[in-house]
Amino acid sequence: MVDLTQTPPNTSDALQRKLKRRAKISATIRYSVLALIGLIMVYPLIWMIGASFKTNAEMFSSPSFWPKEPTLQGYIDGWKTSTPYTFGHFFLNSLWIIIPKVIGTAISCTLVAYGFARFEFPGKNFLFATVIATLLLPNVVTRIPQYLLFRDIGWLDSFLPLWVPSALAGDAFFVFMIIQFLRAIPRDMEEAARVDGANTLQTLIYIVVPLLAPAIISVCLFQFMWTMNDFLGPLIYISSVDKYPVSLALKLSIDTTEAFAWNQILAMSVLTLIPSLTVFFLAQKYFIEGISTGGVKG
Amino acid sequence: MAELHLKSVEKTYGNGFKAVHGIDLSVKEGEFMVLVGPSGCAKSTTLRMIAGLETTTGGEIHIGDKVVNDLVPGKRGIAMVFQNYALYPHMKVHRNLSFGLKLKREPKDKIERATAEVSGVLQIEELLDRLPKQLSGGQAQRVALGRALIKQPEVFLFDEPLSNLDAKLRASMRVRITDLHKRLRAEGRPATVVYVTHDQVEAMTMGDRICVMKDGHIMQVADPQTLYQRPANAFVAGFIGMPEMNLVPAELTPGAAPVLTLHGQSITIADGLASRISGVQGAVTLGIRPQQLEVVAAQSDNALTAEITNLEFMGHEVNLHARIGDADFVAVVPSERFDTTLQRGDPVGLKPIGSHIHLFDAQNGSNISIAAD
C-alpha cells in the first residue's frame, strides 16, 4: 500500500501530470484507430459522391475522390434517363410504395403488438408462436407461394403486393420489436387511463402510442430504408417501366446502354441515398432510443 | 359519495389459485377504510377488483345502489391513486389532471375551474406546466392525488400511495391526506376511501376503520383502538402494534385466580383475567404486548424468570429481549425506569399485567379472552 499522506505534494503533482499525459496518448491512439477504420468503411461512399461529379473519362483514370473538373452533367443526364420518364417519376413511384407501407406498418404492428402484449385471448400462445415462426422463416421460402397468390388475385404489375402484406402487420420483426418495447412499459399508466374512463382504443391512442413513440419511429425508419433499398420485391412483381421504383430504375440505366454511363448511375445513386439519410438523421434520437430500449430491456 | 359493499367477493385466477375467499366488507359513506396485511394477503387484489382492473370471479361489489361487477373502471364512479403515481409521462401536469374530464367531454370552462380548484387545494398551481419527470416524489404524489380528486368520484381507492416516498415525506403526506379527508367531510362532501397499505402505522393513524387481511381472508374489521385492544385473533394481535405482541404457548388452569404455566413456570393472574375466560382451560396461546410486560427482579412473585438475550436502546425506551426455553419475549421499558445494570445473559423477571393479557385458542388462534369483556 502506498501511504498517500506521506507523499510530498510535488510528487503527487508529477504523478497526476503523468496520468493525464498517459490518458491523452491513449485517447489519441484510440481515436486515430477509430477514425481510420471509419474512413475505410465510409470511403466507397465518399468516392461515389466525388465520382458523381466526374466525367466518365476521368472516373477510371484517377483513384482520388476529388473531381479535377467538377461537372453536373452526370446529374442532368441521369435525371433524364433513357426512358420517356424522368428520374423524378421513379422517385414518386417509390414514394407511392413507401408511404402506405410505412403508415400501414406503424398502425397495424402497433395494434397487433398491443393485443399480444396486453390482452389474454384464446389461442394467444399459438398465434404468437406463429408470428415468431414467420420471423425465423427465410424470405426466399415464401417468394414463390406469395407470387402465385398475388398472381391469382391479379395484383401483378401493381404496387399492392409490395405494401399490402406489410400494412397488415405482415412483418413479424416489427411486431416483435414493439411487443418487446411494450413489455418494458409498466401497465399502471394504462390502468390509470382506464380508471379515468378511457376505453381500450382511447388508452392505446392517448397513452400507449405516445409511450411507444421511439419504437414506432424506429419501425417506420427501418421500413422506410428497407423499402427504399428493396430491389428483389419490385423486380419480381413490377414489369412495366412506368411503375419502376428507384431501385429498379438505377438498374435500368445499366441495362439499356451499351457503354455504361457510370457518372449518371452514380449521380442517381447519390440522389437515391438522400431520402434515407435525411429521414435517418431527423429521427436519429428516437431511433437510437427505440432500438436500445427495445433490445436491452426486452 | 356513496357506500361500498363487498358481498362474498371471490377471486380465483386462471391457474386455479384462489386469492380472495369470499370476503364481506361494508364501507360507510365518507368513511376512511384501510386494508392492511402482509404482502400476498390479497389486499391489492381486492382493491383492484373494486376498481374493475381485476375481474371478480364470485360475489358482488356494490357502489352506492349499483352492482358494479360488470362495469368498466371508468363507469364505476371510482378514482384511484397508484403506488408509483402512474402519471402520464408525456402529458404536462395540467393535462394529467384534466385527462379524465376531457374523456368525459366536460365543457372547457368546467375543466379549467376544476383544475384550478384542485391544484389550489393541493398547492400544485406552480407545477401545472411541468412534465411528470420534472416533479419530485412528493409533488408527483400530490398530482396523482389531484387526478383522483378532480373527478369527484363516489369512492377513492389508494394502492399503497406513500410507499415510494422517504420516511419524512411519507409522514407529511399521511397528514395531508387525512386532513384533506376531514376537510372534505367538514365541507359537506365526505369522501369514501379505501386505502391499501402494508404499513401498520399508516393504517392506525389514517383509518376510521381498519380491515386486516391474511391469505385472502378478512381477519378483523374494526377501528384502530379496538383492533389494538381487542384483537379478534392471534394474527391481528401480532400484526398490529410495535414491537409485535408476544405470543407463546401456555397451559391455563382456570379458577378465581387463573394460573398460566409455561416451560415449567407458573404464574397466578390475580386480576383482570378470570372474568373474561369462563369455560376456558388447557392449551392456549398467551398474548401480551411488550409495553404491558413488566420487567421485575428475577425470582419475584408471580413473574416468569427469563434470560436476557438482547437489549436495544431506543432513546426514550429500551427493548428488552428475553427467552424462557424456546419462547422469546420482548418487553418495552421506559428509559428512566430501566435498570442499567442489567446485561445480556442476566436472569430477569417478566410479569404480564393481568388486565392486558390475551389468550388465544391454541388451534384456531381466535381470541378467547374478550368474550365477556
XYZ file of C-alpha atoms in Angstrom:
671
model
C 0.000 0.000 0.000
C 1.221 3.483 -0.804
C 0.698 5.857 2.043
C -0.598 8.953 0.264
C -0.320 11.158 3.324
C 3.461 10.634 3.285
C 3.842 11.592 -0.392
C 5.202 15.122 -0.869
C 2.847 17.383 -2.833
C 5.197 17.906 -5.793
C 5.436 14.122 -6.351
C 1.679 13.779 -6.442
C 1.522 16.632 -8.966
C 4.037 14.874 -11.146
C 2.085 11.654 -10.829
C -1.091 13.418 -11.864
C 0.604 15.010 -14.852
C 1.915 11.611 -15.884
C -1.532 10.055 -15.596
C -3.024 12.887 -17.603
C -0.419 12.544 -20.331
C -0.991 8.805 -20.464
C -4.752 9.310 -20.780
C -4.153 11.797 -23.609
C -1.879 9.431 -25.516
C -4.282 6.567 -25.048
C -7.201 8.686 -26.274
C -5.223 9.864 -29.297
C -4.359 6.308 -30.300
C -7.913 5.098 -29.753
C -9.497 7.875 -31.774
C -6.922 7.588 -34.558
C -7.684 3.897 -34.960
C -11.415 4.568 -34.871
C -11.138 7.401 -37.371
C -9.006 5.306 -39.730
C -11.389 2.342 -39.677
C -14.364 4.692 -40.006
C -12.732 6.306 -43.023
C -12.048 2.932 -44.659
C -15.683 1.998 -44.162
C -17.104 5.240 -45.469
C -14.597 5.685 -48.320
C -16.673 3.942 -51.010
C -19.494 6.316 -50.210
C -17.227 9.355 -50.339
C -15.730 8.103 -53.581
C -19.187 7.643 -55.037
C -20.202 11.181 -54.175
C -16.974 12.535 -55.648
C -17.222 10.369 -58.739
C -20.753 11.519 -59.420
C -19.262 14.926 -60.252
C -16.581 13.492 -62.559
C -16.748 12.917 -66.261
C -16.995 9.364 -67.456
C -13.465 9.531 -68.792
C -11.968 10.718 -65.538
C -13.732 8.166 -63.412
C -11.408 5.251 -64.033
C -8.247 7.236 -64.640
C -7.720 8.526 -61.075
C -8.353 6.799 -57.754
C -8.805 10.111 -55.920
C -12.346 11.014 -55.000
C -11.920 14.697 -55.738
C -13.010 15.532 -59.340
C -10.479 17.529 -61.403
C -13.146 19.217 -63.464
C -16.348 19.022 -61.466
C -19.429 18.723 -63.634
C -23.131 18.311 -63.038
C -23.561 16.537 -66.371
C -23.989 13.154 -64.692
C -26.928 14.504 -62.679
C -28.512 16.252 -65.666
C -28.272 13.259 -67.984
C -29.082 10.744 -65.254
C -32.231 12.631 -64.254
C -33.478 12.489 -67.854
C -32.933 8.689 -68.042
C -33.083 6.664 -71.207
C -36.829 6.153 -70.770
C -39.719 8.558 -71.521
C -39.801 9.338 -67.776
C -37.513 11.469 -65.655
C -35.914 10.058 -62.516
C -38.420 12.108 -60.529
C -41.126 9.799 -61.802
C -39.320 6.814 -60.296
C -38.884 8.652 -57.029
C -42.629 9.206 -56.936
C -43.208 5.522 -57.643
C -41.008 4.636 -54.690
C -42.955 7.106 -52.602
C -46.309 5.518 -53.558
C -44.983 2.242 -52.203
C -43.249 3.641 -49.145
C -45.979 5.934 -47.800
C -48.776 3.374 -47.453
C -46.309 0.729 -46.384
C -44.759 2.790 -43.580
C -48.070 4.176 -42.300
C -49.743 0.789 -42.558
C -46.868 -0.933 -40.792
C -46.861 1.567 -37.948
C -50.607 1.234 -37.358
C -51.014 -2.489 -37.865
C -47.904 -3.563 -35.974
C -48.822 -1.341 -33.021
C -52.326 -2.824 -32.901
C -51.114 -6.395 -33.146
C -48.307 -5.888 -30.638
C -50.694 -4.182 -28.198
C -53.020 -7.147 -28.473
C -50.293 -9.677 -27.840
C -48.617 -7.730 -25.063
C -51.651 -6.647 -23.064
C -54.610 -8.966 -23.614
C -55.425 -12.555 -22.869
C -57.403 -14.341 -25.547
C -57.899 -17.951 -26.580
C -55.127 -19.265 -28.811
C -52.805 -16.381 -27.939
C -49.774 -18.571 -27.361
C -50.288 -20.473 -30.595
C -50.746 -17.266 -32.575
C -47.705 -15.667 -31.015
C -45.660 -18.765 -31.799
C -46.842 -18.474 -35.400
C -45.706 -14.850 -35.559
C -42.286 -15.756 -34.206
C -42.082 -18.705 -36.578
C -42.580 -16.442 -39.591
C -39.789 -14.284 -38.189
C -37.454 -17.248 -38.435
C -38.569 -18.262 -41.911
C -36.195 -17.101 -44.680
C -37.834 -14.664 -47.098
C -36.894 -16.739 -50.106
C -39.061 -19.630 -48.953
C -42.239 -17.599 -49.229
C -41.396 -15.840 -52.500
C -42.946 -18.397 -54.844
C -46.165 -19.112 -52.921
C -46.624 -15.381 -52.456
C -46.070 -14.755 -56.150
C -48.632 -17.375 -57.089
C -51.092 -15.940 -54.594
C -50.748 -12.384 -55.863
C -50.920 -13.608 -59.468
C -54.253 -15.291 -58.701
C -55.588 -12.150 -57.030
C -54.490 -10.218 -60.089
C -52.074 -7.886 -58.318
C -49.068 -8.452 -60.578
C -47.502 -5.337 -62.043
C -49.048 -3.163 -59.331
C -47.690 -1.687 -56.086
C -50.136 -3.683 -53.964
C -48.019 -6.819 -53.367
C -45.204 -4.549 -52.250
C -47.047 -2.809 -49.439
C -50.315 -4.554 -48.525
C -48.785 -7.512 -46.620
C -46.643 -5.173 -44.530
C -49.548 -2.812 -43.899
C -51.436 -5.766 -42.398
C -48.723 -6.452 -39.833
C -47.051 -8.937 -42.118
C -43.595 -8.058 -40.850
C -43.230 -10.176 -37.740
C -39.961 -8.489 -36.879
C -41.674 -5.155 -36.256
C -44.478 -6.756 -34.266
C -41.904 -8.497 -32.139
C -39.898 -5.309 -31.685
C -42.909 -3.336 -30.457
C -44.004 -6.171 -28.152
C -40.580 -6.197 -26.548
C -40.759 -2.439 -26.080
C -44.270 -2.636 -24.635
C -43.222 -5.280 -22.152
C -40.789 -2.817 -20.646
C -43.536 -0.214 -20.087
C -45.407 -0.618 -16.784
C -49.147 -1.151 -17.114
C -50.052 1.348 -14.405
C -50.428 4.232 -16.828
C -52.883 2.261 -18.915
C -54.774 1.241 -15.798
C -54.862 4.850 -14.673
C -56.316 5.773 -18.058
C -58.959 3.090 -17.752
C -59.890 4.392 -14.315
C -60.020 7.848 -15.898
C -62.664 6.471 -18.226
C -60.699 5.691 -21.387
C -61.776 2.703 -23.451
C -59.270 0.314 -24.997
C -58.799 2.334 -28.162
C -58.512 5.647 -26.304
C -55.955 4.076 -23.964
C -53.989 2.922 -26.983
C -54.114 6.275 -28.755
C -53.672 8.671 -25.830
C -51.378 6.676 -23.572
C -49.709 3.714 -25.264
C -48.814 5.260 -28.610
C -47.052 8.305 -27.102
C -45.086 5.993 -24.818
C -44.283 3.766 -27.760
C -43.207 6.672 -29.969
C -39.492 5.795 -30.011
C -40.255 2.215 -31.014
C -42.785 3.241 -33.638
C -40.361 5.770 -35.110
C -37.695 3.067 -35.306
C -40.145 0.778 -37.054
C -41.033 3.496 -39.568
C -37.387 4.253 -40.189
C -36.426 0.644 -40.733
C -39.388 0.134 -43.009
C -38.561 3.310 -44.942
C -34.946 2.364 -45.525
C -35.592 -1.267 -46.302
C -38.352 -0.428 -48.757
C -36.261 2.253 -50.411
C -33.464 -0.280 -50.821
C -35.663 -3.217 -51.762
C -34.680 -4.489 -55.162
C -35.981 -8.051 -55.309
C -39.612 -7.254 -54.478
C -40.158 -4.736 -57.297
C -38.071 -6.883 -59.660
C -40.429 -9.809 -59.159
C -43.764 -8.017 -59.157
C -43.347 -4.973 -61.393
C -42.881 -5.370 -65.106
C -43.811 -2.040 -66.735
C -41.167 0.650 -66.711
C -43.568 3.436 -65.757
C -44.121 1.710 -62.368
C -40.436 1.171 -61.543
C -39.269 2.433 -58.161
C -35.770 3.957 -57.922
C -34.071 0.675 -57.057
C -35.142 -0.774 -60.419
C -34.624 2.498 -62.253
C -30.961 2.516 -61.243
C -30.541 -0.897 -62.737
C -32.333 0.321 -65.835
C -29.518 2.680 -66.757
C -27.114 -0.243 -66.635
C -29.334 -2.410 -68.809
C -30.177 -0.149 -71.664
C -26.910 1.466 -72.641
C -24.065 -0.486 -74.042
C -21.285 1.700 -72.716
C -22.369 2.294 -69.152
C -22.689 5.933 -68.228
C -21.246 5.371 -64.755
C -21.347 9.020 -63.822
C -25.114 9.055 -64.383
C -25.603 5.861 -62.382
C -23.520 7.190 -59.514
C -25.238 10.583 -59.607
C -28.641 8.940 -59.342
C -27.332 6.586 -56.613
C -26.335 9.643 -54.617
C -29.833 11.099 -55.056
C -31.333 7.773 -54.005
C -29.378 7.902 -50.769
C -30.629 11.330 -49.808
C -34.156 10.462 -48.609
C -32.963 7.614 -46.387
C -30.163 9.686 -44.925
C -32.412 12.695 -44.301
C -35.066 10.617 -42.596
C -32.461 8.821 -40.551
C -30.815 11.979 -39.261
C -34.160 13.600 -38.487
C -35.278 10.631 -36.423
C -31.886 9.588 -35.103
C -32.575 10.496 -31.486
C -35.790 8.484 -31.258
C -34.362 5.722 -33.396
C -31.495 5.003 -31.029
C -33.797 5.243 -28.004
C -36.195 2.872 -29.741
C -33.797 0.129 -30.652
C -31.763 0.312 -27.467
C -34.760 0.211 -25.121
C -36.497 -2.479 -27.119
C -33.376 -4.557 -27.279
C -31.894 -4.169 -23.843
C -34.894 -4.090 -21.563
C -36.937 -6.544 -23.571
C -70.196 9.953 -2.266
C -71.554 6.514 -1.718
C -71.332 3.404 0.371
C -69.297 0.464 -0.782
C -70.267 -3.118 -0.111
C -68.414 -6.292 -0.931
C -70.604 -9.367 -0.700
C -68.879 -12.780 -0.735
C -66.350 -11.438 -3.211
C -64.025 -14.069 -4.595
C -61.067 -14.107 -6.923
C -59.768 -17.290 -8.489
C -57.019 -16.961 -11.069
C -56.897 -18.903 -14.317
C -54.386 -21.342 -12.875
C -56.836 -22.281 -10.112
C -55.178 -20.243 -7.373
C -57.799 -18.732 -5.099
C -56.561 -15.332 -3.972
C -59.681 -13.948 -2.305
C -62.018 -16.236 -0.365
C -65.498 -14.775 -0.340
C -64.958 -11.627 1.684
C -67.697 -9.366 3.028
C -66.915 -5.753 3.749
C -69.011 -2.629 4.102
C -67.551 0.847 3.886
C -69.862 3.610 5.064
C -70.339 6.848 3.202
C -67.449 9.164 3.959
C -65.528 6.513 5.831
C -61.767 6.056 5.597
C -61.270 2.307 5.399
C -57.751 0.912 5.420
C -56.985 -2.544 4.062
C -53.846 -3.781 5.730
C -51.967 -7.040 5.803
C -48.670 -8.656 4.919
C -47.681 -8.947 1.259
C -49.628 -11.621 -0.551
C -52.733 -11.172 1.623
C -54.745 -10.060 -1.472
C -55.418 -6.531 -0.231
C -54.269 -5.011 -3.511
C -56.205 -7.618 -5.483
C -59.313 -6.689 -3.518
C -58.761 -3.012 -4.259
C -58.185 -3.736 -7.940
C -61.416 -5.729 -8.041
C -63.256 -2.745 -6.601
C -61.604 -0.594 -9.277
C -62.509 -3.044 -12.015
C -58.907 -3.662 -13.002
C -59.262 -7.302 -11.971
C -62.297 -9.399 -12.776
C -64.353 -10.724 -9.888
C -64.945 -14.466 -10.063
C -67.642 -14.578 -7.388
C -69.842 -12.349 -5.243
C -70.997 -8.801 -5.780
C -69.463 -5.361 -5.443
C -71.934 -2.556 -4.739
C -71.016 1.108 -5.088
C -73.956 3.193 -3.974
C -77.023 1.298 -5.127
C -75.436 -0.240 -8.236
C -73.782 -3.608 -8.640
C -70.593 -2.731 -10.482
C -69.180 -6.200 -11.211
C -69.649 -5.861 -14.945
C -68.904 -2.153 -15.310
C -65.608 -0.934 -16.769
C -63.432 1.051 -14.333
C -64.399 4.361 -15.908
C -68.099 3.787 -15.222
C -67.808 2.724 -11.597
C -67.514 6.179 -10.119
C -64.121 5.490 -8.613
C -60.772 7.225 -8.729
C -57.514 5.562 -7.916
C -54.094 6.645 -6.732
C -51.359 4.199 -7.676
C -48.258 3.218 -5.796
C -45.864 4.586 -8.411
C -48.163 7.536 -9.223
C -48.798 6.299 -12.798
C -48.832 9.853 -14.136
C -48.928 10.031 -17.910
C -45.275 10.842 -18.639
C -45.901 12.620 -21.935
C -48.552 14.991 -20.583
C -47.986 18.085 -18.502
C -49.461 18.189 -15.015
C -52.396 20.245 -16.233
C -53.345 17.617 -18.803
C -52.692 14.806 -16.371
C -55.275 16.350 -14.074
C -57.847 17.114 -16.725
C -57.487 13.952 -18.825
C -60.402 12.153 -17.180
C -62.736 15.144 -17.541
C -61.707 15.605 -21.177
C -62.570 11.996 -21.908
C -65.969 12.660 -20.366
C -66.307 15.600 -22.784
C -66.944 18.066 -19.993
C -67.137 21.706 -21.126
C -63.822 23.501 -21.257
C -64.600 26.152 -18.644
C -65.732 23.499 -16.191
C -62.475 21.588 -16.705
C -60.470 24.769 -16.137
C -62.417 25.585 -12.986
C -61.976 22.087 -11.596
C -58.252 22.039 -12.415
C -57.734 25.382 -10.731
C -59.651 24.308 -7.647
C -57.866 21.002 -7.222
C -54.431 22.474 -7.844
C -55.256 25.126 -5.256
C -56.285 22.556 -2.663
C -53.129 20.506 -3.211
C -50.840 23.523 -3.731
C -49.615 22.383 -7.110
C -50.527 25.507 -9.094
C -46.902 26.257 -9.941
C -46.419 22.727 -11.268
C -49.182 22.782 -13.870
C -46.816 23.385 -16.792
C -44.305 20.737 -15.838
C -43.901 17.222 -17.099
C -44.068 14.391 -14.551
C -40.333 13.723 -14.904
C -39.670 17.247 -13.631
C -41.516 16.564 -10.362
C -40.148 15.264 -7.076
C -41.740 12.202 -5.497
C -43.921 14.227 -3.161
C -45.052 16.567 -5.935
C -45.847 13.637 -8.219
C -47.872 12.053 -5.449
C -49.834 15.282 -4.993
C -50.562 15.417 -8.710
C -51.693 11.787 -8.591
C -53.947 12.728 -5.692
C -55.249 15.680 -7.689
C -56.039 13.465 -10.633
C -58.257 11.405 -8.340
C -59.784 14.389 -6.571
C -60.764 16.263 -9.727
C -63.154 13.511 -10.768
C -65.225 13.862 -7.593
C -65.700 10.100 -7.509
C -68.046 8.081 -5.326
C -65.134 6.153 -3.864
C -61.420 6.912 -3.667
C -59.067 3.978 -3.953
C -55.469 4.244 -2.777
C -52.986 1.498 -3.572
C -50.020 1.941 -1.212
C -49.654 5.541 -2.365
C -46.922 6.512 0.072
C -44.617 3.536 -0.105
C -42.347 5.139 -2.712
C -41.697 8.202 -0.561
C -38.996 8.633 2.048
C -39.981 8.388 5.706
C -40.228 12.128 6.350
C -42.296 12.871 3.277
C -44.459 9.867 3.995
C -45.335 11.276 7.394
C -46.265 14.668 5.966
C -48.288 13.160 3.106
C -50.096 10.997 5.647
C -51.188 14.089 7.491
C -52.057 15.830 4.256
C -54.318 13.024 3.107
C -56.142 12.689 6.424
C -56.509 16.470 6.627
C -57.985 16.516 3.155
C -60.392 13.753 4.088
C -61.517 15.640 7.176
C -61.814 18.879 5.261
C -63.995 17.324 2.582
C -66.166 15.896 5.328
C -66.438 19.295 7.005
C -67.354 20.895 3.677
C -70.280 18.529 3.385
C -68.904 16.335 0.621
C -67.473 13.401 2.527
C -65.142 11.104 0.593
C -65.448 7.360 0.889
C -61.927 5.989 0.871
C -60.441 2.530 0.586
C -56.753 2.728 1.322
C -54.392 -0.214 0.913
C -51.142 -0.316 2.824
C -48.793 -2.823 4.396
C -47.631 -0.229 6.883
C -49.490 -0.527 10.166
C -48.516 2.984 11.213
C -50.351 4.332 8.163
C -53.257 2.042 8.915
C -53.530 3.032 12.563
C -53.094 6.763 12.022
C -55.260 7.216 8.954
C -58.114 4.763 9.111
C -61.548 5.363 10.599
C -61.708 1.613 10.476
C -59.120 -0.952 9.516
C -59.653 -4.216 7.736
C -56.843 -6.665 8.493
C -56.403 -9.323 5.818
C -54.438 -12.530 5.571
C -54.251 -15.011 2.688
C -57.412 -13.690 1.070
C -59.485 -13.753 4.254
C -60.598 -10.851 6.414
C -59.225 -11.316 9.912
C -60.938 -8.377 11.600
C -62.598 -5.101 10.728
C -62.578 -2.527 13.498
C -61.478 0.938 14.487
C -57.782 1.302 15.379
C -58.356 1.308 19.130
C -60.460 -1.854 19.149
C -58.002 -3.536 16.843
C -55.200 -2.774 19.262
C -57.008 -3.506 22.476
C -59.274 -6.341 21.471
C -57.704 -8.197 18.554
C -60.016 -10.909 17.298
C -57.246 -13.419 16.806
C -53.567 -14.056 17.231
C -52.783 -12.866 13.690
C -54.301 -9.425 14.227
C -52.711 -9.249 17.658
C -49.306 -9.981 16.176
C -49.722 -7.748 13.149
C -50.876 -4.584 14.894
C -48.514 -2.964 17.364
C -44.789 -2.272 17.528
C -42.872 -4.257 18.621
C -45.089 -7.245 17.913
C -47.205 -8.754 20.669
C -45.506 -11.651 22.455
C -47.324 -14.854 21.566
C -46.236 -18.006 23.385
C -47.904 -21.369 24.068
C -49.046 -21.828 27.656
C -51.257 -24.003 29.810
C -54.250 -22.441 31.574
C -55.670 -23.649 34.855
C -58.939 -21.784 35.425
C -60.144 -20.526 38.761
C -60.827 -17.307 40.642
C -57.187 -16.508 40.010
C -56.259 -18.417 36.863
C -52.818 -19.971 36.640
C -50.701 -19.852 33.491
C -47.944 -22.386 33.093
C -45.210 -22.182 30.510
C -41.951 -24.044 30.397
C -42.475 -25.323 33.907
C -43.038 -21.888 35.395
C -46.443 -20.962 36.736
C -47.846 -17.553 37.484
C -51.149 -16.675 39.048
C -53.068 -13.876 37.429
C -54.900 -12.253 40.257
C -56.885 -9.592 38.452
C -58.428 -8.711 35.154
C -58.441 -12.134 33.547
C -60.743 -14.552 35.425
C -63.940 -12.718 34.409
C -63.034 -12.840 30.732
C -62.251 -16.511 30.299
C -65.140 -18.542 31.648
C -65.004 -22.136 30.492
C -61.537 -21.965 29.011
C -58.786 -24.305 30.082
C -55.865 -26.334 28.795
C -53.532 -25.371 25.985
C -53.755 -21.729 24.937
C -51.553 -19.079 23.348
C -50.622 -16.326 25.738
C -50.522 -12.866 24.159
C -49.067 -9.872 25.923
C -47.855 -6.615 24.362
C -44.229 -5.663 25.072
C -45.446 -2.421 26.676
C -47.609 -4.414 29.099
C -44.962 -6.840 30.198
C -43.408 -5.517 33.391
C -39.721 -6.126 33.964
C -39.056 -7.005 37.602
C -36.249 -8.594 39.552
C -35.612 -12.251 38.838
C -37.437 -14.735 41.051
C -40.115 -12.153 42.000
C -43.529 -13.448 42.962
C -45.839 -14.213 40.060
C -43.219 -13.354 37.496
C -41.664 -15.540 34.835
C -37.921 -15.851 35.052
C -36.181 -15.363 31.739
C -32.689 -14.844 30.391
C -31.888 -11.588 28.657
C -30.813 -12.226 25.068
C -30.534 -8.668 23.777
C -31.017 -5.060 24.849
C -31.918 -2.360 22.341
C -31.607 1.230 23.497
C -34.108 3.274 21.508
C -33.567 6.551 23.343
C -36.808 7.086 25.199
C -37.260 3.387 25.847
C -35.405 0.122 25.929
C -36.465 -3.047 24.148
C -35.517 -5.957 26.332
C -35.393 -9.314 24.573
C -35.547 -12.354 26.824
C -36.002 -16.081 26.483
C -37.708 -18.787 28.514
C -36.908 -22.166 26.990
C -37.635 -21.646 23.296
C -40.146 -18.854 23.881
C -38.909 -15.367 23.035
C -40.266 -12.272 24.745
C -39.835 -8.570 24.138
C -40.558 -6.053 26.862
C -40.512 -2.290 26.362
C -39.280 -0.348 29.371
C -39.187 3.465 29.526
C -35.527 4.526 29.693
C -35.894 6.284 33.009
C -37.252 3.160 34.697
C -34.710 0.814 33.175
C -32.196 -0.860 35.459
C -28.963 -0.072 33.637
C -27.038 -2.789 35.479
C -28.876 -5.453 33.502
C -26.691 -7.208 30.949
C -27.167 -9.754 28.242
C -27.293 -13.198 29.847
C -28.681 -11.935 33.181
C -31.832 -13.503 34.620
C -34.808 -11.163 34.754
C -38.419 -11.367 35.912
C -41.262 -10.767 33.432
C -44.707 -10.014 34.801
C -47.636 -9.660 32.420
C -50.260 -7.123 33.517
C -53.389 -9.194 34.081
C -55.911 -6.830 32.535
C -53.904 -6.744 29.294
C -53.384 -10.461 28.895
C -54.914 -12.008 25.792
C -55.479 -15.703 25.464
C -55.879 -17.265 22.045
C -57.202 -20.643 21.103
C -54.166 -22.851 20.557
C -55.740 -24.401 17.449
C -57.580 -21.684 15.511
C -55.959 -18.635 17.061
C -59.205 -16.860 17.931
C -59.179 -14.589 20.953
C -60.869 -16.428 23.841
C -60.319 -13.708 26.381
C -62.612 -10.995 25.019
C -65.928 -12.810 25.066
C -67.226 -11.454 28.375
C -65.171 -8.289 28.334
